[in-house]
Coordinates of C-alpha atoms and ligand atoms in Angstrom, one line a residue:
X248 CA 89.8 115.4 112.2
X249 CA 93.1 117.0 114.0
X250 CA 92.5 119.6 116.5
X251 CA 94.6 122.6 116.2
X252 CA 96.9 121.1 119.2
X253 CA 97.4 118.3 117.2
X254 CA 98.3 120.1 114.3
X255 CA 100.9 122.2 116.6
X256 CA 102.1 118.8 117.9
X257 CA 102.8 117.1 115.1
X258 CA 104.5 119.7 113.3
X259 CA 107.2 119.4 116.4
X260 CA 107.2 115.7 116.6
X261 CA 106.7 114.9 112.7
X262 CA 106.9 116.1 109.0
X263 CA 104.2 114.5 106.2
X264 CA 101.9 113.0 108.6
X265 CA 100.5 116.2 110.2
X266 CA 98.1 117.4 108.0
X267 CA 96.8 113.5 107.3
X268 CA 93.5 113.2 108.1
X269 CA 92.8 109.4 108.9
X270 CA 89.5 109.8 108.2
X271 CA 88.3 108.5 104.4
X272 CA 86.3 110.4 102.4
X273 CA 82.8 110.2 102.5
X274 CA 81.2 107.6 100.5
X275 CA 84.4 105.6 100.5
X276 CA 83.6 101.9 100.5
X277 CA 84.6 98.5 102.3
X278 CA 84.7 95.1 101.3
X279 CA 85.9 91.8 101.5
X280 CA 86.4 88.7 99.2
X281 CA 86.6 85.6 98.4
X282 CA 86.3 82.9 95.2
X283 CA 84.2 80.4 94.5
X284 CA 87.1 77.7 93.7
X285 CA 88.6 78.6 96.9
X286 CA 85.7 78.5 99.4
X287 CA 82.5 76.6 97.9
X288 CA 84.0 72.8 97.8
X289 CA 80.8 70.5 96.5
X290 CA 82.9 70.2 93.5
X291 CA 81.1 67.5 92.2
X292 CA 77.7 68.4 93.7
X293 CA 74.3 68.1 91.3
X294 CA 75.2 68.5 87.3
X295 CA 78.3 70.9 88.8
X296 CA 81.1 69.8 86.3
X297 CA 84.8 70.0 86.4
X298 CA 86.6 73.0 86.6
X299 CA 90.1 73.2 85.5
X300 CA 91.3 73.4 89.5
X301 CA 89.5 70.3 90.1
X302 CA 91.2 68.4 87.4
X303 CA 94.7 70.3 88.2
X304 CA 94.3 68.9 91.8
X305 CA 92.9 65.5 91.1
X306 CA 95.6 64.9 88.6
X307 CA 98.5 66.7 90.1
X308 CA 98.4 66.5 93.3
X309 CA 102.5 66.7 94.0
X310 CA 102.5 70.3 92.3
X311 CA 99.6 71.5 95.5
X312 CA 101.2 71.7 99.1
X313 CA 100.2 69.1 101.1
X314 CA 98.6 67.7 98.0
X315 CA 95.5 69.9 98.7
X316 CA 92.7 70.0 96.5
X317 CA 88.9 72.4 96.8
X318 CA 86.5 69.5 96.8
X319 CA 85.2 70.7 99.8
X320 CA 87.2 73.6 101.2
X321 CA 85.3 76.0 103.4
X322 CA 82.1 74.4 102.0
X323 CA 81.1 77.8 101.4
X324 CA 77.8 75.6 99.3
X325 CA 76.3 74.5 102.6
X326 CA 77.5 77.1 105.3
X327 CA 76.6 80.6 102.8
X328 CA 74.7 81.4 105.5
X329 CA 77.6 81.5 108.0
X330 CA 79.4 83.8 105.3
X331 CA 76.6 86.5 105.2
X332 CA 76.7 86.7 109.2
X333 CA 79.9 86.9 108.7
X334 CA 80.4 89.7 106.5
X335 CA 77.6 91.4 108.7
X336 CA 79.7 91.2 111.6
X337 CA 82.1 92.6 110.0
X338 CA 80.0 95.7 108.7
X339 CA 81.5 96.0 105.4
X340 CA 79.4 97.6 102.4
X341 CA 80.0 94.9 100.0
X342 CA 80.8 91.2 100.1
X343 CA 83.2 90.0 96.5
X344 CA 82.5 86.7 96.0
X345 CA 83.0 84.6 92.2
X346 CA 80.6 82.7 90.1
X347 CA 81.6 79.5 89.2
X348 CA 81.4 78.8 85.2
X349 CA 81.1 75.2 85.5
X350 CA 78.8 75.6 88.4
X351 CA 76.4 77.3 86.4
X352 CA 76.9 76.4 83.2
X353 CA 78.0 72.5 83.2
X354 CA 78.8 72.3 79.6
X355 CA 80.9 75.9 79.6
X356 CA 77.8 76.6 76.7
X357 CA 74.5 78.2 77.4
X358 CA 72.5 75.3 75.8
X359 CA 72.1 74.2 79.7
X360 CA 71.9 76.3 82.5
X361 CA 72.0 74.7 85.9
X362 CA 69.2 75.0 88.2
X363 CA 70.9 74.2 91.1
X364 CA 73.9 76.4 90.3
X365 CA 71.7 79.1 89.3
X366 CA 69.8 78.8 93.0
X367 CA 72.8 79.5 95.3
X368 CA 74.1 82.2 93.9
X369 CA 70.3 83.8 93.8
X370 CA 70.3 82.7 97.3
X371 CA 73.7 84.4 98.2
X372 CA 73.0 87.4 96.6
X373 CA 69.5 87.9 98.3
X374 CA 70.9 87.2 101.5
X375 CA 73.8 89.3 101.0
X376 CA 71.2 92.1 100.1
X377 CA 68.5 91.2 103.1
X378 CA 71.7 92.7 105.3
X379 CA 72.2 95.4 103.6
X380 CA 75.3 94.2 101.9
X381 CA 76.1 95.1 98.4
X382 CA 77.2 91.7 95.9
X383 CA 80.5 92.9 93.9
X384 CA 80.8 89.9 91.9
X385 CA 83.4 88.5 90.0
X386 CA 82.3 85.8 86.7
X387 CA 85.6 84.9 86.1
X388 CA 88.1 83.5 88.9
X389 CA 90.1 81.3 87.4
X390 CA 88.0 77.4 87.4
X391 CA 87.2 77.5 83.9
X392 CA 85.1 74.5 82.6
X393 CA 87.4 71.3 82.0
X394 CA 85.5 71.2 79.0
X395 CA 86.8 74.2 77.7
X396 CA 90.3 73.6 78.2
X397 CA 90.2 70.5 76.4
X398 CA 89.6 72.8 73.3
X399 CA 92.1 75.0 74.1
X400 CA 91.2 76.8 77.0
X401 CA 92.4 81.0 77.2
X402 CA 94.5 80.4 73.6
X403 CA 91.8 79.5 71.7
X404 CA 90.1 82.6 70.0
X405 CA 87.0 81.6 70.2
X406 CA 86.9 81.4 74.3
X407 CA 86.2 85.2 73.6
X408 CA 83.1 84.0 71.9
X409 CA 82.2 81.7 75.0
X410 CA 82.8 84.0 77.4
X411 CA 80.6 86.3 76.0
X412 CA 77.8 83.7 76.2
X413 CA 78.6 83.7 79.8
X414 CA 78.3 86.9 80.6
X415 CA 75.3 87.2 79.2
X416 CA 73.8 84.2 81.1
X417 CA 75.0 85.7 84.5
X418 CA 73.8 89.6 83.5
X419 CA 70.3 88.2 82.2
X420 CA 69.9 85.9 85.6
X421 CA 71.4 88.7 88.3
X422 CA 71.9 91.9 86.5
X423 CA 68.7 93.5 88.4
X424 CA 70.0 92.7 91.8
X425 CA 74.3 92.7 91.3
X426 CA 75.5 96.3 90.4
X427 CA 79.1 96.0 90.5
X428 CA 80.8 93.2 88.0
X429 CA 84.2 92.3 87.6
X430 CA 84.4 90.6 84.3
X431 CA 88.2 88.8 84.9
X432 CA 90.4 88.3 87.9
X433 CA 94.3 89.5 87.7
X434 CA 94.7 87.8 84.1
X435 CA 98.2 88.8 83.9
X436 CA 99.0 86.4 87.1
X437 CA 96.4 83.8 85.6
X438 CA 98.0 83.9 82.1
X439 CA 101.8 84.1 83.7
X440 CA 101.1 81.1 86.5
X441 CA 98.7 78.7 84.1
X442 CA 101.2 79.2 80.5
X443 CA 104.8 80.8 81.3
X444 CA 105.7 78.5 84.6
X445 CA 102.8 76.6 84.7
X446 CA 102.0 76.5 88.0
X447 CA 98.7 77.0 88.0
X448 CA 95.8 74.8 86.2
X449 CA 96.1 73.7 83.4
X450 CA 99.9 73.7 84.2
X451 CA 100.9 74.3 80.5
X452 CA 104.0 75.7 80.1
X453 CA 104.6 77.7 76.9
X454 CA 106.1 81.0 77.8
X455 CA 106.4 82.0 74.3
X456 CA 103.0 81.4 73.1
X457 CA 100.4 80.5 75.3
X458 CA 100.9 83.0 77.8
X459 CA 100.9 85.7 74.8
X460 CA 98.0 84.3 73.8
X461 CA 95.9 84.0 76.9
X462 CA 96.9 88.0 77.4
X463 CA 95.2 89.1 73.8
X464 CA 92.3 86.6 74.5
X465 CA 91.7 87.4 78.2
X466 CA 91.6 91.5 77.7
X467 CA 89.6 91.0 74.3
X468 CA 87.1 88.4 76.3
X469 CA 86.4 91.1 78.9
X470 CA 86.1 94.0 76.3
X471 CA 83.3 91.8 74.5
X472 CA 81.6 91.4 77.7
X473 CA 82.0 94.9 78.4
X474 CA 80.2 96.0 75.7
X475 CA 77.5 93.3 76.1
X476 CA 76.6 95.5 79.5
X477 CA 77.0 98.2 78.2
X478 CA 74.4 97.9 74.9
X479 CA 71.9 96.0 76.4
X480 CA 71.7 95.7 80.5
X481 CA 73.5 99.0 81.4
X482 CA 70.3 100.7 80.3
X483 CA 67.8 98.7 82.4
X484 CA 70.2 97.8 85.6
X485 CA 72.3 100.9 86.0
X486 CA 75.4 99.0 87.4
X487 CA 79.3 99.2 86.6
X488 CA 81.6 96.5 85.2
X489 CA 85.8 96.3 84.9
X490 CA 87.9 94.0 84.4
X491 CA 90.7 93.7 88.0
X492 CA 94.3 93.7 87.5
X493 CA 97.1 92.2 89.7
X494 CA 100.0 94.7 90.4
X495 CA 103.2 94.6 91.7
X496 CA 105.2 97.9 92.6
X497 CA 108.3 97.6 90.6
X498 CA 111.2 99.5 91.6
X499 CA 114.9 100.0 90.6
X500 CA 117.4 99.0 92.7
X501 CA 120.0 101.7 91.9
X502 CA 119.7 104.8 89.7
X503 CA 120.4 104.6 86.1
X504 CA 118.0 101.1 86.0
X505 CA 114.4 103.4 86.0
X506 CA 114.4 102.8 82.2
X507 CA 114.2 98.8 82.9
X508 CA 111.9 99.3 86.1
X509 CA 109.6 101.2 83.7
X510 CA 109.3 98.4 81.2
X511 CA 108.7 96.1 83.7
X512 CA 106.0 98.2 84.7
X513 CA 104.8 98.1 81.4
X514 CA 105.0 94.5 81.3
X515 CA 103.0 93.6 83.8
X516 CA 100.7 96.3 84.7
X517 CA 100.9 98.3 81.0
X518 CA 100.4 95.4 79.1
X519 CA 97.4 94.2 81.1
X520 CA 96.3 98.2 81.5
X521 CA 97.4 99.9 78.2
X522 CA 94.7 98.3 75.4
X523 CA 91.7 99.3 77.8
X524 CA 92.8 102.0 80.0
X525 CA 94.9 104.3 77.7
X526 CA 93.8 107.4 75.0
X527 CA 94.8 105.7 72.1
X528 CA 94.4 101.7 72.9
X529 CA 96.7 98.9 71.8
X530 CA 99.7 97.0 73.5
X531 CA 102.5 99.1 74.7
X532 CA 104.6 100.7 72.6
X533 CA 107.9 99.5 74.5
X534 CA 106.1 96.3 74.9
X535 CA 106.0 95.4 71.3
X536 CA 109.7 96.6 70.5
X537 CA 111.3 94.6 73.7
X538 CA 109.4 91.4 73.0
X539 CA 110.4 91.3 69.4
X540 CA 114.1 91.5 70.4
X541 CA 113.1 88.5 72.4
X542 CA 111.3 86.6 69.6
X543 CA 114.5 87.4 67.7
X544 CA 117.0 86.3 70.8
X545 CA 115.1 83.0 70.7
X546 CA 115.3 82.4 67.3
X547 CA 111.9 83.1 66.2
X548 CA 111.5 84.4 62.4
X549 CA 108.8 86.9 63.5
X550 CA 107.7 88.5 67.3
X551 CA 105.3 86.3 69.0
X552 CA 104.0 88.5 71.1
X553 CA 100.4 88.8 68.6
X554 CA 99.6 92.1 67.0
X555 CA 96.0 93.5 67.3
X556 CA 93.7 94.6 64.3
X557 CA 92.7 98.1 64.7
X558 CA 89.4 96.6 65.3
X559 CA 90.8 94.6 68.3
X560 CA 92.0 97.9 69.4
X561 CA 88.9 99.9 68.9
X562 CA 87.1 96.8 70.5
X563 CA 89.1 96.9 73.7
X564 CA 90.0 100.9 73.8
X565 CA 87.7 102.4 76.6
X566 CA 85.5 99.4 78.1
X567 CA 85.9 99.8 81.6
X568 CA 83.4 102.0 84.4
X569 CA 86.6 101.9 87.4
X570 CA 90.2 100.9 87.6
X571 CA 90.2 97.4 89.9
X572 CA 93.5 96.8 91.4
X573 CA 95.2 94.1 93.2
X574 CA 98.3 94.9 95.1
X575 CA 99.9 93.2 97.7
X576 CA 103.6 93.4 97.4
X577 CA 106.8 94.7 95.5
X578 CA 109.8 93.4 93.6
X579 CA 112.8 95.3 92.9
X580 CA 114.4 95.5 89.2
X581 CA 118.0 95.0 87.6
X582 CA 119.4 94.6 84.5
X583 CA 120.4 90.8 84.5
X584 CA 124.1 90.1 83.9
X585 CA 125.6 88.0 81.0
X586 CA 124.7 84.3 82.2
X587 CA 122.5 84.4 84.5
X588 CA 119.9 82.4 85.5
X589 CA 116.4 82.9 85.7
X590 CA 113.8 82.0 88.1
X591 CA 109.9 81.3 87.8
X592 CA 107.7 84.1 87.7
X593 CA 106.6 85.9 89.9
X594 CA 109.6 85.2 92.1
X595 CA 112.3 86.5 89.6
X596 CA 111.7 87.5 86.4
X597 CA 113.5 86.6 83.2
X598 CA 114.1 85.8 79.7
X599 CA 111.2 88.5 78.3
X600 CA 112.9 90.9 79.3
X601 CA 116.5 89.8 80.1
X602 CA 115.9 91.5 84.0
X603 CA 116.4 90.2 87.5
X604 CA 113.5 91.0 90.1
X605 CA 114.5 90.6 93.8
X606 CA 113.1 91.8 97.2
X607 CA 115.1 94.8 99.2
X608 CA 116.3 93.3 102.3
X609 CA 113.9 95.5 104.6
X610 CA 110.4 93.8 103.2
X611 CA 109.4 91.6 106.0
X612 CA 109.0 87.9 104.9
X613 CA 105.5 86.6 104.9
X614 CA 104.6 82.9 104.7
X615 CA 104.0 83.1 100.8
X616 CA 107.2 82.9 99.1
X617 CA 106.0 85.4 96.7
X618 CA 105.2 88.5 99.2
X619 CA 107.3 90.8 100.9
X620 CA 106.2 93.5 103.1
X621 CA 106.3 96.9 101.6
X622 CA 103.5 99.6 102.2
X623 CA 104.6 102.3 100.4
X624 CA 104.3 100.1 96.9
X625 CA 100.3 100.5 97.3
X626 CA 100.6 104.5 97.4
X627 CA 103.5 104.4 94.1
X628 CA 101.6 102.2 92.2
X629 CA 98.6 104.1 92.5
X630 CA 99.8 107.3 91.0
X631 CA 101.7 105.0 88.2
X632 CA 98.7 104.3 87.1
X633 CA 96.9 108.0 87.6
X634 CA 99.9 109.2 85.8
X635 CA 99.2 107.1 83.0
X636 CA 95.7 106.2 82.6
X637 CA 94.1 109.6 84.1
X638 CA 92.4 110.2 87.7
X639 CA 89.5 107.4 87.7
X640 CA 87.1 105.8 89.9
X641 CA 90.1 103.5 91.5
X642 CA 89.2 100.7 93.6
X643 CA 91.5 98.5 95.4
X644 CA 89.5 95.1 94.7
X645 CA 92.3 92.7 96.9
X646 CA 94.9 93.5 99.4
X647 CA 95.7 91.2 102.4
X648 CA 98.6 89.4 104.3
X649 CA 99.5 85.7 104.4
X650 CA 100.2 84.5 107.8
X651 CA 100.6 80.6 109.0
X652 CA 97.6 80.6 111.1
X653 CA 96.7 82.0 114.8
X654 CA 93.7 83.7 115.8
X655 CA 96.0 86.4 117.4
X656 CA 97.9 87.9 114.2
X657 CA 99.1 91.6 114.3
X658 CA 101.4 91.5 111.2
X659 CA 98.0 91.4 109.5
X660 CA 96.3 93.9 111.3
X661 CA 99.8 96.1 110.8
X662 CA 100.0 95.3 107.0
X663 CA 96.4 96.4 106.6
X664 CA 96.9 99.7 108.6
X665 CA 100.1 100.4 107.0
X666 CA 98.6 100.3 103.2
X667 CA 95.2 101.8 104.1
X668 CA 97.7 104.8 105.4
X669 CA 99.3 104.8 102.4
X670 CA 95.9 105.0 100.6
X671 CA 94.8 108.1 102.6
X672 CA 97.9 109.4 102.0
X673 CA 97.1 108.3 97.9
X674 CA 93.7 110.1 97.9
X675 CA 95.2 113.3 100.4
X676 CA 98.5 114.1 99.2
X677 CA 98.3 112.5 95.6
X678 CA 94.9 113.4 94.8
X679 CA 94.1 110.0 93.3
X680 CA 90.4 109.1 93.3
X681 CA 90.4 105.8 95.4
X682 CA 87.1 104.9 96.2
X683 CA 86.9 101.5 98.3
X684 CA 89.4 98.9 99.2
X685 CA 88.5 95.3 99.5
X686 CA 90.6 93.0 102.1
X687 CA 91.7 89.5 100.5
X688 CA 90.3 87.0 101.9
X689 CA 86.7 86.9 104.2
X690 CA 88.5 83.3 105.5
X691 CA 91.0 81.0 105.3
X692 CA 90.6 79.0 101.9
X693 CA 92.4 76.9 99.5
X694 CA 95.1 79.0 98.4
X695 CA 96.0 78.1 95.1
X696 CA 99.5 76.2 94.5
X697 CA 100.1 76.7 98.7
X698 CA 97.1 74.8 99.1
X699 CA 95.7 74.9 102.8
X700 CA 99.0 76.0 104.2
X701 CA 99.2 79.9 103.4
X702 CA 96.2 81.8 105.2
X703 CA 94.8 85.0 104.6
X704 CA 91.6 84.7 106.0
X705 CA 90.5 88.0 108.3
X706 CA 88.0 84.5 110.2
X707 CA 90.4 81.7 110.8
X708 CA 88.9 78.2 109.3
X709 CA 89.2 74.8 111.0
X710 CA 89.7 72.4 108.0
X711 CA 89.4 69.6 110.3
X712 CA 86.0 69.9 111.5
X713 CA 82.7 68.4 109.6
X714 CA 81.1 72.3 109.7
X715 CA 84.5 74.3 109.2
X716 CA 83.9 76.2 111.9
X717 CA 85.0 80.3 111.2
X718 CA 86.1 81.9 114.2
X719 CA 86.7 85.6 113.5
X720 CA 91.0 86.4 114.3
X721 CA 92.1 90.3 116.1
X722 CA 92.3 91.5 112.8
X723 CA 88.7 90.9 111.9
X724 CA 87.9 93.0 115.3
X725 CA 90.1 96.0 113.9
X726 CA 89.0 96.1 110.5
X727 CA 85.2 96.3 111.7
X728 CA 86.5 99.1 114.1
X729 CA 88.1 100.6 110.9
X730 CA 85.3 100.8 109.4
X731 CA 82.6 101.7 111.7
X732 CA 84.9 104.5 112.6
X733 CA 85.7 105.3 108.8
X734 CA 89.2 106.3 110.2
X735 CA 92.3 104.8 111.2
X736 CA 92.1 106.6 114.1
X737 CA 91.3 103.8 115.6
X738 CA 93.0 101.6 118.5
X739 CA 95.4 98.7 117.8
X740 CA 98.1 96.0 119.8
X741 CA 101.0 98.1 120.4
X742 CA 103.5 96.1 119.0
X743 CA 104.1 95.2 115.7
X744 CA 106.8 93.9 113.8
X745 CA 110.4 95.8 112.5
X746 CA 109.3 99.1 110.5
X747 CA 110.4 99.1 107.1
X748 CA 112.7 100.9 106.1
X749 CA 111.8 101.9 102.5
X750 CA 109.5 104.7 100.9
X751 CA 107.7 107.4 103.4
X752 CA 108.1 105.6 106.2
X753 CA 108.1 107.8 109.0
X754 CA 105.6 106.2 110.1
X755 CA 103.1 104.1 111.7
X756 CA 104.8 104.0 115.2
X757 CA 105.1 107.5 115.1
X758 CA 101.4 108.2 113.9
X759 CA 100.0 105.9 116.5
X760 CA 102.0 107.5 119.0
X761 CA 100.9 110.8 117.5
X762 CA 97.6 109.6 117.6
X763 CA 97.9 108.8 121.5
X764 CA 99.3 112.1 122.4
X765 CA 96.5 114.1 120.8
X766 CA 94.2 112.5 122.7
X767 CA 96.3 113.2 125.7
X768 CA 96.5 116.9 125.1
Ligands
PNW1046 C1 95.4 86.6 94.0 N1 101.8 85.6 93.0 O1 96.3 85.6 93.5 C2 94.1 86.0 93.8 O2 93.2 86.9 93.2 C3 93.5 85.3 94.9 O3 92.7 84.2 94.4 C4 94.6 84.8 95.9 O4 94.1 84.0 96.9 C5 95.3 86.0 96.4 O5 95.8 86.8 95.4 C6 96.4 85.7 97.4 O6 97.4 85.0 96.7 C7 97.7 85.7 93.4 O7 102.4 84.6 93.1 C8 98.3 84.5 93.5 O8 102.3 86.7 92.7 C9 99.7 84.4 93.4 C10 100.4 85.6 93.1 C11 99.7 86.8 93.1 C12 98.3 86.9 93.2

């Protein structure tokens, strides 16, 4: 809390930031995560089958930095243990971890569940809730059974179907212990980065159908399971299930583009959001309009972006218990100009909506090519989505920073102060209901396309030794200080990198210095 002094201070030093208490609310949660491609390894352990990754990996090697692959990873399999001490030391309230599909069920079909599989993660949860530590699991995190996609994967209408069988293996075996459930992770990056530039696995690349497709069958997949938990577990287990969504903060880059900015806004987040989140359901109205122009551009007799049945809408309309976001950086928005190129998503954007997406020069580099530095997004896209989907439970499921290794790393522990103050300022100024923030990632792990290279781990992983020793980096030290003081008022190094200059931005120098004085007075 600010003393009185402080109060008289700061209104002589500083504007916005005096009344900020950097305190969170009460009850407000912390956690940190990880996914079970990117940390377990034993990828070919007991009746384990192949996920999609493992098959990417094994086949395609050259698309994977350093030609990296998750057969063994962090080995997060043997050393689970090591994780719960870990999260322990960090005194978070929850731990987010995945399930693996093929893990548990081999065949991607619930004729055969695997005992094995079905062990660690009973292991993992009980150990997780010996300490204290609440499970916040996510069933689906991308490693779909290679099974699967052989019949079509996310564009076949009847993964809806097997998905559904799924979930109700994982809520029948851990629904009595696992009270918060994430039903998909960011499908609008899964369904951009496996079908528009195919990036990801499977690596198909059909912008103009598969990626449509795996949007409708995604959001329709999660709503079926939704409803599952919600008929028959919700009644004997009490718990809460979403789905999460990834989010970039759009904005324009000179007045007279907001119209654009908006509809990219609407692309991404709306057309993820929209069908479950909104009062009347469905795809975006602006959504459907631009991307028939673009069917027609292309040539296309009719829009391929897919319609929905009003059942599909009545299906989907309302199935969620909290808004789970994903935010970690921003893109600005143009109009593109005649001729243009375009780049791969999420980089630039393109042909959907004939718009160029580009970073302001301010937003510190990161070592992903993907992710600029800019705080204030967090805050912005916040209220975007108060203003249009009403004031729920939010909860920031993933934020974190990509550094290039070193146990000493300050950028991350400034990019985690700087958004968490742009979440008190969310909740205190905004009035938006955020309710826990998760960092990504527990440790260092196989980073997707960047393989091994890109590191976001709060522990720092050596992927050279037999155990994969985790040794915890400074900003593991401030985030358990964060949160055993549940306030940013907390200390941290003194230096950090250039300000930004973007958005309220008055800023962190001045509120530590702020911070320092009051404690002098
Ligand atoms: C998320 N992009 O992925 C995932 O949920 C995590 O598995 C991942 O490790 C984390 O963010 C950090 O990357 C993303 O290129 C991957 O825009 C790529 C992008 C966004 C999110």
């Amino acid at each position: 809390m600010l003393t009185l002094q402080a109060v008289v201070l700061c209104a002589i030093v500083t504007t916005a930031w005096c009344f900020v208490d950097l305190s969170f609310p009460p009850g407000f949660k912390f956690g940190v995560a990880s996914s079970a491609y990117q940390v377990e390894g034993a990828w070919n352990i007991s009746d384990k089958s192949e996920s999609i990754w493992d098959h990417f990996s094994h086949t395609h090697p050259e698309r994977i930095a350093g030609a990296a692959h998750g057969d063994v990873a962090c080995d997060s399999y043997r050393h689970w243990k090591r994780d719960i001490q870990m999260v322990h030391e960090l005194g978070v309230h929850f731990y987010r971890f995945s399930i693996s599909w093929p893990r548990l069920m081999p065949t991607g079909f619930p004729n055969y569940i695997s005992e094995d599989g079905k062990q660690y993660y009973n292991k993992l949860i009980d150990g997780l809730l010996a300490k204290g530590i609440q499970p916040l699991v996510t069933m689906y995190h991308w490693d779909l059974p290679q099974r699967l996609q052989e019949l079509g994967g996310w564009t076949n209408p009847l993964v809806t179907d097997w998905f559904l069988d799924y979930a109700r293996t994982v809520f029948s075996l851990y629904g009595d212990r696992v009270k918060t459930w994430i039903t998909i992770n960011e499908p609008l990056v899964m369904c951009e980065m496996s079908y528009n530039d195919g990036s990801m696995a499977p690596g198909i690349i059909s912008p103009e159908v598969g990626t449509y497709l795996c949007n409708k069958h995604t959001l329709l997949a999660h709503a079926k399971a939704w409803r599952l938990y919600d008929n028959e577990f919700r009644h004997k287990y009490h718990g809460e299930i979403s789905l999460v969504n990834h989010m970039f903060w759009y904005e324009a880059v000179m007045s007279g583009e907001e119209e654009i900015t908006e509809l990219a806004q609407e692309n991404s987040a709306g057309r993820y959001s929209h069908p479950i989140f909104s009062k009347e359901g469905g795809w975006p109205s602006s959504i459907v309009d631009a991307l028939a122009l673009n069917s027609k551009r292309q040539g296309y007799p009719k829009s391929n972006f897919p319609s929905l049945t009003k059942e599909e809408i009545e299906l989907m309309k309302g199935t969620y218990d909290f808004y789970a976001m994903n935010h970690y950086t921003s893109r600005q928005v143009r109009k593109s100009k005649g001729g243009e190129k375009f780049g791969s998503w999420p980089i630039n954007d393109g042909p959907d909506l004939d718009i160029k997406l580009s970073a302001h020069h301010s937003w510190a580099r990161t070592a992903a090519s993907w992710f600029y530095v800019n705080p204030p997004g967090i805050r912005k896209q916040l209220v975007w989505l108060r203003k249009h989907y009403g004031n729920l439970k939010f909860i920031i499921a993933e934020n974190g920073y990509p550094s290039s290794g070193g146990k000493h790393d300050p950028d991350r522990i400034a990019y985690l102060h700087d958004n968490l103050e742009q979440i008190l300022l969310a909740i205190q100024e905004d009035g938006v209901n955020v309710t826990a923030y998760t960092v990504w990632s527990l440790m260092d792990n196989f980073e997707w396309m960047d393989g091994y290279k890109t590191k976001f781990g709060l522990f720092e992983v050596d992927f050279n030794s037999p155990e994969r020793k985790r040794t915890p980096r400074a900003s593991a030290h401030y985030y358990r200080k964060v949160i055993k003081a549940h306030s940013l008022d907390v200390p941290r190094p003194h230096y950090r990198p250039e300000p930004s200059s973007s958005g309220i931005n008055l800023p962190s120098l001045t509120l530590f210095s702020t911070i320092l004085l009051i404690k002098l007075f």
